[in-house]
């Protein structure tokens, strides 16, 4: 079998396209090879018989071999189209219900839920904090459960459980009952989004991951629009039940029904994906080995699961997550109150939240697409931080009477607040090729990504309404710090890549080394950060 190796040479130029750019490979004799993608070239020319050459333990430049990942670009495109068709609609809808159940509290408060249930002073903030506790404390146990028994059980299981909690929440009679149901709801929601991310890394390459996470995370912004529209209709109904009770019953029932559908329709592993041919299953497996945050199926190993705790980079990522999470929580739980500064009616206030949430969705998907295309995460994350920073500064400095400028600032906040989760989780997952390590990181870092709810719940107090100038100034300062931390970390990664390239006499990026070889992360001299 003949293989095409890098053999100490470097690829000409750097590549921006995360999925389709051709690879230009030089042979050991320094003669230029065909400009076709080396995978496509070897497979079509018959140089590769389809057997895969194990590269799991290589550490030398000359041993890097892309020729054994034998599939064509057209095969890959066809496979990805099938994966998108059979996976993304269910992931999108599942996370939509997750986001609806998070964002509906703001709508329920505007309809008088806190008065109907006799909430104490600052009771709404207390409820948000109680709801956030499991998102921080139960994420790791829930992801361990997903890693051990598989997402096929936990994804629909978590959905069913929290949907029931939402419906029960419509029947509570007092503040204490609300706290209990929201806490239990948070327990079941805690592991859902991290499990979805972990699930996607088993199907998509690193250069495809941000867009796919962006598809379901778009619901985090879009659900605000849906929730606002549903509330707009429900709150005008003539019923013996309060509007917020009907809202909870509708959203909870739809969540349970969809959980059953997702459990039946989603594919749970490559070998069991009945919509794929045998050849497509092989291509899917090779893609994971070549350029993915995923790996082949391995049993759960507690030691490797917790190994990232020894890596200082984990705590930098945790800092970044903590800093961006406050803005995301503000957009999710307090946007209705911020828009309420304009003095509109309850119905009109909810309606005015729709457009900013839609804008946030568009910005999220555009940033994720750009991030995948350029195979770059750090500066894209900084751009989102910057939008929130500018929006908060403008809103805090603008008189309440100036509705036009204030509403523009609301668009900036939602445009930046929803994006960081997508880029952030794509960033750290793209820099770890160990399956247990990835599962731990997405769980551990999600605890920090959810921590912003505690900050926002304790600064957006009723005494600061309706302008919320001091809370907005605090959020601006937090995002300004995030800009500095994320920029510094991104520059560090680029420096490390350049240093390794200089030592090895190559010009490689993260695309030039198969992730199959990088289970040890930066300890392997071939490792290149996904910037």
Short mmCIF file of C-alpha atoms in Angstrom, two decimals:
data_model
loop_
_atom_site.label_atom_id
_atom_site.label_comp_id
_atom_site.label_asym_id
_atom_site.label_seq_id
_atom_site.Cartn_x
_atom_site.Cartn_y
_atom_site.Cartn_z
CA UNK A 1 0.00 0.00 0.00
CA UNK A 2 1.31 3.39 -0.94
CA UNK A 3 0.78 6.37 1.35
CA UNK A 4 1.30 10.07 0.81
CA UNK A 5 3.16 11.58 3.77
CA UNK A 6 4.07 15.13 4.74
CA UNK A 7 7.65 13.91 5.39
CA UNK A 8 8.85 17.13 6.96
CA UNK A 9 7.45 19.33 4.22
CA UNK A 10 4.69 21.84 4.75
CA UNK A 11 1.53 22.57 2.89
CA UNK A 12 1.58 25.66 0.79
CA UNK A 13 -0.24 28.49 2.53
CA UNK A 14 -2.92 28.36 5.18
CA UNK A 15 -6.53 27.42 4.74
CA UNK A 16 -9.63 29.28 5.73
CA UNK A 17 -12.38 26.97 4.56
CA UNK A 18 -13.32 24.57 7.33
CA UNK A 19 -14.84 21.99 4.97
CA UNK A 20 -13.99 22.19 1.30
CA UNK A 21 -10.57 23.75 0.65
CA UNK A 22 -8.24 21.45 -1.27
CA UNK A 23 -5.09 20.17 0.40
CA UNK A 24 -1.80 20.74 -1.42
CA UNK A 25 0.62 18.01 -0.37
CA UNK A 26 4.28 17.62 -1.23
CA UNK A 27 5.93 14.22 -1.42
CA UNK A 28 9.24 13.22 0.08
CA UNK A 29 10.98 13.93 -3.22
CA UNK A 30 9.70 17.53 -3.07
CA UNK A 31 7.93 17.13 -6.40
CA UNK A 32 4.53 18.80 -6.46
CA UNK A 33 1.65 16.42 -6.12
CA UNK A 34 -1.66 16.85 -7.89
CA UNK A 35 -3.68 19.78 -6.56
CA UNK A 36 -6.66 17.54 -5.92
CA UNK A 37 -7.53 16.79 -2.35
CA UNK A 38 -5.11 14.05 -1.28
CA UNK A 39 -7.96 11.96 0.11
CA UNK A 40 -9.85 12.15 -3.14
CA UNK A 41 -6.71 11.58 -5.21
CA UNK A 42 -5.63 8.42 -3.43
CA UNK A 43 -9.07 6.87 -3.34
CA UNK A 44 -9.84 7.51 -6.99
CA UNK A 45 -6.40 6.50 -8.27
CA UNK A 46 -6.48 3.16 -6.50
CA UNK A 47 -3.42 3.90 -4.40
CA UNK A 48 -5.43 3.19 -1.28
CA UNK A 49 -7.41 0.00 -0.96
CA UNK A 50 -9.61 1.31 1.82
CA UNK A 51 -7.63 -0.03 4.78
CA UNK A 52 -6.97 2.60 7.41
CA UNK A 53 -3.42 3.14 8.66
CA UNK A 54 -3.45 3.57 12.45
CA UNK A 55 -1.97 6.93 13.47
CA UNK A 56 -3.00 6.99 17.08
CA UNK A 57 0.53 7.02 18.53
CA UNK A 58 2.56 9.13 16.11
CA UNK A 59 4.66 12.07 17.33
CA UNK A 60 6.91 12.86 14.34
CA UNK A 61 6.18 15.16 11.42
CA UNK A 62 7.28 12.61 8.85
CA UNK A 63 4.80 10.04 10.15
CA UNK A 64 1.70 12.13 9.48
CA UNK A 65 -0.24 10.33 6.77
CA UNK A 66 -3.48 11.56 5.25
CA UNK A 67 -3.66 9.05 2.42
CA UNK A 68 -5.36 6.34 4.46
CA UNK A 69 -8.38 8.53 5.16
CA UNK A 70 -9.79 7.45 1.83
CA UNK A 71 -12.93 9.24 0.75
CA UNK A 72 -13.79 11.86 -1.83
CA UNK A 73 -15.07 15.37 -1.26
CA UNK A 74 -18.33 14.45 -2.96
CA UNK A 75 -18.76 11.45 -0.66
CA UNK A 76 -18.19 13.74 2.30
CA UNK A 77 -20.66 16.36 1.09
CA UNK A 78 -23.31 13.71 0.47
CA UNK A 79 -22.76 12.25 3.94
CA UNK A 80 -22.95 15.63 5.67
CA UNK A 81 -26.18 16.47 3.87
CA UNK A 82 -27.69 13.22 5.15
CA UNK A 83 -26.46 13.84 8.68
CA UNK A 84 -27.89 17.35 8.67
CA UNK A 85 -31.25 16.10 7.43
CA UNK A 86 -31.58 13.31 9.99
CA UNK A 87 -30.01 15.02 13.03
CA UNK A 88 -30.30 18.79 13.02
CA UNK A 89 -34.11 19.21 12.86
CA UNK A 90 -34.57 17.11 16.00
CA UNK A 91 -31.67 18.74 17.83
CA UNK A 92 -32.99 22.16 16.88
CA UNK A 93 -36.52 21.46 18.05
CA UNK A 94 -35.34 19.77 21.26
CA UNK A 95 -33.27 22.75 22.28
CA UNK A 96 -36.10 25.08 21.28
CA UNK A 97 -38.26 23.52 23.99
CA UNK A 98 -35.34 23.73 26.42
CA UNK A 99 -34.94 27.43 25.72
CA UNK A 100 -38.67 28.11 25.85
CA UNK A 101 -38.80 26.68 29.35
CA UNK A 102 -35.89 28.87 30.41
CA UNK A 103 -37.16 32.09 28.83
CA UNK A 104 -40.84 31.81 29.69
CA UNK A 105 -40.30 33.06 33.26
CA UNK A 106 -39.79 36.59 32.00
CA UNK A 107 -43.08 36.39 30.09
CA UNK A 108 -44.87 34.83 33.07
CA UNK A 109 -43.67 37.60 35.37
CA UNK A 110 -45.01 40.24 32.99
CA UNK A 111 -48.43 38.53 33.21
CA UNK A 112 -48.49 38.76 37.01
CA UNK A 113 -47.24 35.33 38.11
CA UNK A 114 -45.27 36.85 40.99
CA UNK A 115 -48.40 38.61 42.28
CA UNK A 116 -50.70 35.62 41.78
CA UNK A 117 -48.36 33.39 43.82
CA UNK A 118 -47.57 36.06 46.43
CA UNK A 119 -43.84 36.30 45.76
CA UNK A 120 -41.89 38.20 48.43
CA UNK A 121 -39.75 41.22 47.60
CA UNK A 122 -37.02 40.21 45.14
CA UNK A 123 -38.72 36.78 44.96
CA UNK A 124 -38.29 36.65 41.19
CA UNK A 125 -34.51 36.96 41.53
CA UNK A 126 -34.53 34.26 44.21
CA UNK A 127 -36.48 31.95 41.89
CA UNK A 128 -33.98 32.56 39.06
CA UNK A 129 -31.11 31.76 41.43
CA UNK A 130 -32.78 28.54 42.65
CA UNK A 131 -33.42 27.55 39.04
CA UNK A 132 -29.74 28.17 38.24
CA UNK A 133 -28.29 26.10 41.08
CA UNK A 134 -28.79 22.70 39.35
CA UNK A 135 -27.44 24.11 36.07
CA UNK A 136 -24.17 24.57 37.93
CA UNK A 137 -24.13 21.66 40.39
CA UNK A 138 -25.78 18.86 38.41
CA UNK A 139 -24.14 19.26 34.98
CA UNK A 140 -21.20 16.92 35.60
CA UNK A 141 -23.32 14.08 37.12
CA UNK A 142 -25.80 14.36 34.26
CA UNK A 143 -23.07 14.25 31.59
CA UNK A 144 -21.44 11.28 33.33
CA UNK A 145 -24.81 9.57 33.05
CA UNK A 146 -24.97 10.43 29.33
CA UNK A 147 -21.41 9.16 28.82
CA UNK A 148 -22.14 5.87 30.62
CA UNK A 149 -25.58 4.90 29.30
CA UNK A 150 -25.53 6.93 26.09
CA UNK A 151 -27.37 10.00 24.74
CA UNK A 152 -30.04 7.74 23.24
CA UNK A 153 -31.53 7.43 26.72
CA UNK A 154 -30.65 10.74 28.32
CA UNK A 155 -31.63 13.18 25.54
CA UNK A 156 -35.31 12.11 25.40
CA UNK A 157 -35.29 11.25 29.12
CA UNK A 158 -34.18 14.69 30.26
CA UNK A 159 -36.75 16.32 27.95
CA UNK A 160 -39.64 14.25 29.27
CA UNK A 161 -38.73 14.97 32.89
CA UNK A 162 -38.41 18.74 32.61
CA UNK A 163 -41.54 18.97 30.43
CA UNK A 164 -43.51 17.36 33.22
CA UNK A 165 -42.00 19.83 35.70
CA UNK A 166 -43.14 22.77 33.56
CA UNK A 167 -46.69 21.42 33.51
CA UNK A 168 -46.65 20.85 37.27
CA UNK A 169 -45.39 24.43 37.62
CA UNK A 170 -48.73 25.62 36.24
CA UNK A 171 -50.51 23.98 39.18
CA UNK A 172 -48.45 25.35 42.08
CA UNK A 173 -50.24 27.60 44.54
CA UNK A 174 -47.45 29.55 46.23
CA UNK A 175 -43.86 30.78 46.09
CA UNK A 176 -42.44 27.66 47.79
CA UNK A 177 -44.07 25.35 45.26
CA UNK A 178 -42.57 27.36 42.41
CA UNK A 179 -39.09 27.08 43.92
CA UNK A 180 -39.40 23.27 44.16
CA UNK A 181 -40.61 22.80 40.59
CA UNK A 182 -38.03 25.19 39.13
CA UNK A 183 -35.22 23.47 41.03
CA UNK A 184 -36.25 20.01 39.76
CA UNK A 185 -36.69 21.41 36.25
CA UNK A 186 -33.14 22.75 36.43
CA UNK A 187 -31.83 19.34 37.49
CA UNK A 188 -33.18 17.68 34.35
CA UNK A 189 -32.18 20.56 32.09
CA UNK A 190 -28.64 20.72 33.45
CA UNK A 191 -27.16 17.97 31.30
CA UNK A 192 -29.22 18.50 28.18
CA UNK A 193 -27.23 21.09 26.19
CA UNK A 194 -23.82 19.57 27.12
CA UNK A 195 -25.12 16.15 26.06
CA UNK A 196 -26.26 17.59 22.71
CA UNK A 197 -22.79 19.08 22.10
CA UNK A 198 -21.12 15.81 23.07
CA UNK A 199 -23.53 13.96 20.76
CA UNK A 200 -22.73 16.22 17.77
CA UNK A 201 -18.96 15.79 18.13
CA UNK A 202 -19.43 12.12 17.30
CA UNK A 203 -20.84 13.02 13.87
CA UNK A 204 -19.21 16.26 12.64
CA UNK A 205 -15.65 17.46 12.03
CA UNK A 206 -14.10 20.37 13.89
CA UNK A 207 -14.58 22.62 10.87
CA UNK A 208 -18.31 21.85 10.85
CA UNK A 209 -19.02 21.96 14.56
CA UNK A 210 -19.78 25.65 15.23
CA UNK A 211 -22.50 25.85 12.57
CA UNK A 212 -24.20 22.72 13.91
CA UNK A 213 -24.04 23.88 17.51
CA UNK A 214 -25.21 27.25 16.23
CA UNK A 215 -28.26 25.62 14.67
CA UNK A 216 -29.60 24.38 17.98
CA UNK A 217 -28.23 27.25 20.07
CA UNK A 218 -30.09 29.63 17.78
CA UNK A 219 -33.16 28.46 19.65
CA UNK A 220 -31.77 30.14 22.75
CA UNK A 221 -32.35 33.47 21.02
CA UNK A 222 -35.23 32.45 18.80
CA UNK A 223 -37.16 30.94 21.68
CA UNK A 224 -37.42 34.40 23.14
CA UNK A 225 -39.21 35.45 19.98
CA UNK A 226 -41.44 32.35 20.02
CA UNK A 227 -42.16 32.73 23.72
CA UNK A 228 -43.03 36.38 23.18
CA UNK A 229 -45.40 35.50 20.35
CA UNK A 230 -47.02 32.63 22.29
CA UNK A 231 -47.39 34.88 25.32
CA UNK A 232 -48.87 37.61 23.14
CA UNK A 233 -51.63 35.23 22.07
CA UNK A 234 -52.13 33.33 25.33
CA UNK A 235 -52.30 36.43 27.53
CA UNK A 236 -55.31 37.66 25.56
CA UNK A 237 -57.29 34.45 26.07
CA UNK A 238 -60.41 34.48 28.23
CA UNK A 239 -59.98 31.58 30.65
CA UNK A 240 -60.40 30.58 34.26
CA UNK A 241 -56.68 29.92 34.30
CA UNK A 242 -54.12 32.69 34.40
CA UNK A 243 -52.29 33.37 31.15
CA UNK A 244 -48.97 32.25 32.57
CA UNK A 245 -50.54 28.90 33.62
CA UNK A 246 -51.77 28.25 30.09
CA UNK A 247 -48.32 29.19 28.79
CA UNK A 248 -46.66 26.60 31.06
CA UNK A 249 -49.18 23.87 30.16
CA UNK A 250 -48.79 24.38 26.41
CA UNK A 251 -44.99 24.46 26.42
CA UNK A 252 -44.65 21.52 28.85
CA UNK A 253 -47.01 19.28 26.88
CA UNK A 254 -45.26 19.96 23.60
CA UNK A 255 -41.90 19.19 25.25
CA UNK A 256 -43.02 15.74 26.42
CA UNK A 257 -44.57 14.88 23.04
CA UNK A 258 -41.45 15.88 21.16
CA UNK A 259 -39.18 13.94 23.54
CA UNK A 260 -40.92 10.73 22.50
CA UNK A 261 -40.54 11.60 18.81
CA UNK A 262 -36.83 12.44 19.18
CA UNK A 263 -36.16 9.18 20.99
CA UNK A 264 -37.58 7.28 18.03
CA UNK A 265 -36.13 9.29 15.14
CA UNK A 266 -32.59 10.36 16.13
CA UNK A 267 -29.64 8.12 15.10
CA UNK A 268 -27.54 7.14 18.10
CA UNK A 269 -24.34 5.72 16.56
CA UNK A 270 -22.70 5.41 13.17
CA UNK A 271 -23.19 1.61 12.88
CA UNK A 272 -26.86 1.97 13.80
CA UNK A 273 -27.61 4.84 11.40
CA UNK A 274 -30.01 3.00 9.09
CA UNK A 275 -30.18 5.90 6.63
CA UNK A 276 -26.46 5.48 5.79
CA UNK A 277 -25.02 2.93 3.37
CA UNK A 278 -22.08 0.79 4.50
CA UNK A 279 -19.70 3.00 2.53
CA UNK A 280 -21.14 6.14 4.13
CA UNK A 281 -20.71 4.61 7.57
CA UNK A 282 -17.04 4.01 6.78
CA UNK A 283 -16.62 7.59 5.55
CA UNK A 284 -18.30 8.85 8.71
CA UNK A 285 -15.86 6.83 10.83
CA UNK A 286 -12.80 8.06 8.93
CA UNK A 287 -13.92 11.67 9.21
CA UNK A 288 -14.09 11.36 12.97
CA UNK A 289 -10.56 9.94 13.08
CA UNK A 290 -9.17 12.58 10.72
CA UNK A 291 -10.60 15.91 11.85
CA UNK A 292 -13.10 15.70 14.61
CA UNK A 293 -13.50 16.39 18.27
CA UNK A 294 -14.93 12.91 18.48
CA UNK A 295 -13.41 9.46 18.45
CA UNK A 296 -14.47 5.90 17.94
CA UNK A 297 -16.64 4.37 20.66
CA UNK A 298 -14.67 3.78 23.84
CA UNK A 299 -15.88 2.67 27.28
CA UNK A 300 -16.14 5.30 29.99
CA UNK A 301 -12.88 5.78 31.92
CA UNK A 302 -13.18 7.78 35.12
CA UNK A 303 -9.46 8.61 35.23
CA UNK A 304 -9.34 10.12 31.75
CA UNK A 305 -12.71 11.79 32.32
CA UNK A 306 -11.35 13.89 35.18
CA UNK A 307 -7.83 14.28 33.72
CA UNK A 308 -8.50 17.83 32.36
CA UNK A 309 -8.63 19.10 35.95
CA UNK A 310 -4.82 19.03 35.85
CA UNK A 311 -4.65 21.28 32.79
CA UNK A 312 -4.33 25.03 33.47
CA UNK A 313 -6.01 25.81 30.14
CA UNK A 314 -9.27 24.41 31.51
CA UNK A 315 -9.40 27.23 34.05
CA UNK A 316 -8.79 29.90 31.42
CA UNK A 317 -11.74 28.50 29.49
CA UNK A 318 -13.75 28.48 32.73
CA UNK A 319 -12.96 32.17 33.25
CA UNK A 320 -14.07 32.99 29.70
CA UNK A 321 -17.32 31.06 30.21
CA UNK A 322 -18.08 32.84 33.48
CA UNK A 323 -17.56 36.23 31.91
CA UNK A 324 -19.82 35.71 28.90
CA UNK A 325 -22.58 33.91 30.79
CA UNK A 326 -23.92 37.01 32.53
CA UNK A 327 -24.90 38.68 29.26
CA UNK A 328 -26.59 35.49 28.03
CA UNK A 329 -28.61 35.29 31.24
CA UNK A 330 -29.60 38.95 31.00
CA UNK A 331 -30.95 38.42 27.48
CA UNK A 332 -32.79 35.26 28.51
CA UNK A 333 -34.33 36.26 31.82
CA UNK A 334 -34.45 40.05 31.93
CA UNK A 335 -34.95 41.32 28.39
CA UNK A 336 -38.67 41.84 28.94
CA UNK A 337 -37.89 43.97 31.99
CA UNK A 338 -35.29 45.98 30.06
CA UNK A 339 -37.73 46.65 27.23
CA UNK A 340 -40.27 47.56 29.92
CA UNK A 341 -38.28 50.74 30.53
CA UNK A 342 -40.06 52.20 27.50
CA UNK A 343 -43.39 52.16 29.37
CA UNK A 344 -45.47 50.08 26.96
CA UNK A 345 -48.34 47.79 27.96
CA UNK A 346 -47.62 44.19 29.01
CA UNK A 347 -48.75 42.78 25.66
CA UNK A 348 -46.80 45.35 23.62
CA UNK A 349 -43.66 44.92 25.77
CA UNK A 350 -43.63 41.19 25.07
CA UNK A 351 -44.15 41.87 21.38
CA UNK A 352 -41.20 44.29 21.30
CA UNK A 353 -38.85 41.56 22.52
CA UNK A 354 -39.41 39.49 19.36
CA UNK A 355 -37.31 41.50 16.88
CA UNK A 356 -34.17 41.70 19.10
CA UNK A 357 -34.28 37.94 19.66
CA UNK A 358 -34.58 37.30 15.92
CA UNK A 359 -31.61 39.61 15.33
CA UNK A 360 -29.65 37.66 17.95
CA UNK A 361 -30.40 34.45 16.07
CA UNK A 362 -29.17 35.89 12.78
CA UNK A 363 -25.96 37.16 14.36
CA UNK A 364 -25.34 33.82 16.03
CA UNK A 365 -25.68 31.82 12.82
CA UNK A 366 -23.62 34.32 10.81
CA UNK A 367 -20.80 34.28 13.37
CA UNK A 368 -20.85 30.47 13.62
CA UNK A 369 -20.73 30.11 9.83
CA UNK A 370 -17.81 32.52 9.62
CA UNK A 371 -16.03 30.74 12.49
CA UNK A 372 -16.27 27.37 10.73
CA UNK A 373 -15.25 28.80 7.35
CA UNK A 374 -12.09 30.42 8.71
CA UNK A 375 -11.48 27.65 11.29
CA UNK A 376 -11.12 30.35 13.93
CA UNK A 377 -12.87 30.70 17.28
CA UNK A 378 -11.11 33.19 19.58
CA UNK A 379 -11.59 36.47 17.72
CA UNK A 380 -15.14 35.50 16.74
CA UNK A 381 -15.88 35.10 20.45
CA UNK A 382 -14.33 38.51 21.12
CA UNK A 383 -16.60 40.10 18.50
CA UNK A 384 -19.66 38.88 20.42
CA UNK A 385 -18.29 40.20 23.72
CA UNK A 386 -17.77 43.55 22.02
CA UNK A 387 -21.37 43.86 20.80
CA UNK A 388 -22.69 43.30 24.32
CA UNK A 389 -20.17 45.75 25.77
CA UNK A 390 -21.18 48.52 23.36
CA UNK A 391 -24.91 47.81 23.79
CA UNK A 392 -24.74 47.95 27.59
CA UNK A 393 -22.72 51.18 27.57
CA UNK A 394 -25.20 52.86 25.19
CA UNK A 395 -28.26 51.65 27.12
CA UNK A 396 -26.83 52.70 30.49
CA UNK A 397 -25.93 56.16 29.15
CA UNK A 398 -29.19 56.76 27.26
CA UNK A 399 -32.14 58.50 28.95
CA UNK A 400 -35.21 56.31 29.35
CA UNK A 401 -37.17 58.76 27.25
CA UNK A 402 -34.99 58.07 24.18
CA UNK A 403 -36.74 54.97 22.90
CA UNK A 404 -35.02 54.77 19.51
CA UNK A 405 -31.43 54.70 20.79
CA UNK A 406 -32.40 52.49 23.73
CA UNK A 407 -34.10 49.95 21.50
CA UNK A 408 -31.07 49.95 19.17
CA UNK A 409 -28.86 49.11 22.15
CA UNK A 410 -31.18 46.21 23.02
CA UNK A 411 -30.49 44.81 19.55
CA UNK A 412 -26.73 45.02 20.15
CA UNK A 413 -27.03 43.20 23.48
CA UNK A 414 -29.09 40.33 22.07
CA UNK A 415 -26.89 40.25 18.94
CA UNK A 416 -23.84 39.50 21.07
CA UNK A 417 -25.30 37.72 24.10
CA UNK A 418 -26.46 34.57 22.30
CA UNK A 419 -23.35 33.94 20.20
CA UNK A 420 -20.58 33.16 22.75
CA UNK A 421 -21.97 29.77 23.83
CA UNK A 422 -21.75 28.48 20.26
CA UNK A 423 -18.21 29.67 19.60
CA UNK A 424 -16.96 28.87 23.08
CA UNK A 425 -18.09 25.25 23.18
CA UNK A 426 -16.84 24.72 19.62
CA UNK A 427 -13.48 26.17 20.69
CA UNK A 428 -12.71 23.95 23.65
CA UNK A 429 -14.24 20.83 22.03
CA UNK A 430 -12.08 21.39 18.92
CA UNK A 431 -8.95 21.33 21.08
CA UNK A 432 -9.54 17.95 22.74
CA UNK A 433 -9.62 14.67 20.83
CA UNK A 434 -10.13 12.47 23.90
CA UNK A 435 -13.75 11.37 24.23
CA UNK A 436 -13.83 11.31 28.02
CA UNK A 437 -11.94 14.59 28.21
CA UNK A 438 -14.41 16.25 25.87
CA UNK A 439 -17.36 14.99 27.88
CA UNK A 440 -15.85 16.31 31.11
CA UNK A 441 -14.95 19.68 29.61
CA UNK A 442 -18.37 20.34 28.16
CA UNK A 443 -19.91 19.48 31.55
CA UNK A 444 -17.39 21.34 33.72
CA UNK A 445 -17.35 24.44 31.55
CA UNK A 446 -21.13 24.47 31.24
CA UNK A 447 -21.32 24.95 35.00
CA UNK A 448 -19.42 28.21 34.57
CA UNK A 449 -21.37 29.12 31.44
CA UNK A 450 -24.54 28.85 33.52
CA UNK A 451 -23.17 30.79 36.47
CA UNK A 452 -24.10 34.15 34.97
CA UNK A 453 -27.66 33.59 36.07
CA UNK A 454 -26.59 34.15 39.67
CA UNK A 455 -24.96 37.46 38.78
CA UNK A 456 -27.82 38.80 36.68
CA UNK A 457 -30.45 37.67 39.21
CA UNK A 458 -28.68 39.62 41.95
CA UNK A 459 -27.94 42.83 40.05
CA UNK A 460 -31.14 43.32 38.02
CA UNK A 461 -33.10 44.17 41.14
CA UNK A 462 -36.43 45.95 41.20
CA UNK A 463 -34.88 48.95 42.95
CA UNK A 464 -32.83 49.70 39.82
CA UNK A 465 -35.83 49.63 37.48
CA UNK A 466 -36.80 50.86 35.00
CA UNK A 467 -33.45 52.15 33.73
CA UNK A 468 -31.20 49.45 35.26
CA UNK A 469 -28.19 51.73 34.71
CA UNK A 470 -25.96 50.23 37.40
CA UNK A 471 -26.69 46.58 36.40
CA UNK A 472 -25.98 47.45 32.75
CA UNK A 473 -22.69 49.12 33.72
CA UNK A 474 -21.68 45.99 35.65
CA UNK A 475 -22.48 43.75 32.66
CA UNK A 476 -20.44 46.08 30.41
CA UNK A 477 -17.45 45.79 32.76
CA UNK A 478 -17.74 42.00 32.85
CA UNK A 479 -17.78 41.81 29.05
CA UNK A 480 -14.84 44.21 28.78
CA UNK A 481 -12.85 41.83 30.99
CA UNK A 482 -13.95 38.95 28.77
CA UNK A 483 -12.55 40.74 25.72
CA UNK A 484 -9.13 41.00 27.37
CA UNK A 485 -9.02 37.38 28.61
CA UNK A 486 -10.23 35.78 25.36
CA UNK A 487 -7.91 37.91 23.21
CA UNK A 488 -4.88 37.05 25.36
CA UNK A 489 -5.67 33.31 25.28
CA UNK A 490 -6.18 33.35 21.51
CA UNK A 491 -2.84 35.11 20.99
CA UNK A 492 -1.14 32.56 23.25
CA UNK A 493 -2.48 29.69 21.12
CA UNK A 494 -1.25 31.33 17.92
CA UNK A 495 2.18 31.85 19.50
CA UNK A 496 2.40 28.17 20.50
CA UNK A 497 1.48 27.06 16.97
CA UNK A 498 4.16 29.31 15.46
CA UNK A 499 6.76 28.06 17.94
CA UNK A 500 6.04 24.41 17.07
CA UNK A 501 6.09 25.15 13.36
CA UNK A 502 9.47 26.85 13.66
CA UNK A 503 10.94 23.96 15.66
CA UNK A 504 9.66 21.38 13.15
CA UNK A 505 10.30 23.34 9.95
CA UNK A 506 6.67 23.30 8.79
CA UNK A 507 3.75 25.71 8.41
CA UNK A 508 0.91 23.67 9.82
CA UNK A 509 -2.46 24.59 11.29
CA UNK A 510 -4.95 22.46 13.19
CA UNK A 511 -6.06 20.99 9.86
CA UNK A 512 -2.67 19.46 9.10
CA UNK A 513 -2.63 16.79 11.82
CA UNK A 514 -5.30 14.07 12.18
CA UNK A 515 -7.04 14.24 15.53
CA UNK A 516 -6.63 10.48 15.77
CA UNK A 517 -3.00 11.20 16.68
CA UNK A 518 -3.74 13.83 19.31
CA UNK A 519 -5.31 12.02 22.27
CA UNK A 520 -2.55 13.45 24.50
CA UNK A 521 -3.34 17.02 23.48
CA UNK A 522 -0.57 19.67 23.69
CA UNK A 523 1.84 17.08 25.12
CA UNK A 524 2.15 15.67 21.61
CA UNK A 525 4.63 17.81 19.60
CA UNK A 526 2.38 17.46 16.55
CA UNK A 527 -0.52 19.18 18.33
CA UNK A 528 -1.74 22.44 16.82
CA UNK A 529 -4.32 24.57 18.58
CA UNK A 530 -7.61 25.18 16.83
CA UNK A 531 -7.41 28.96 17.23
#
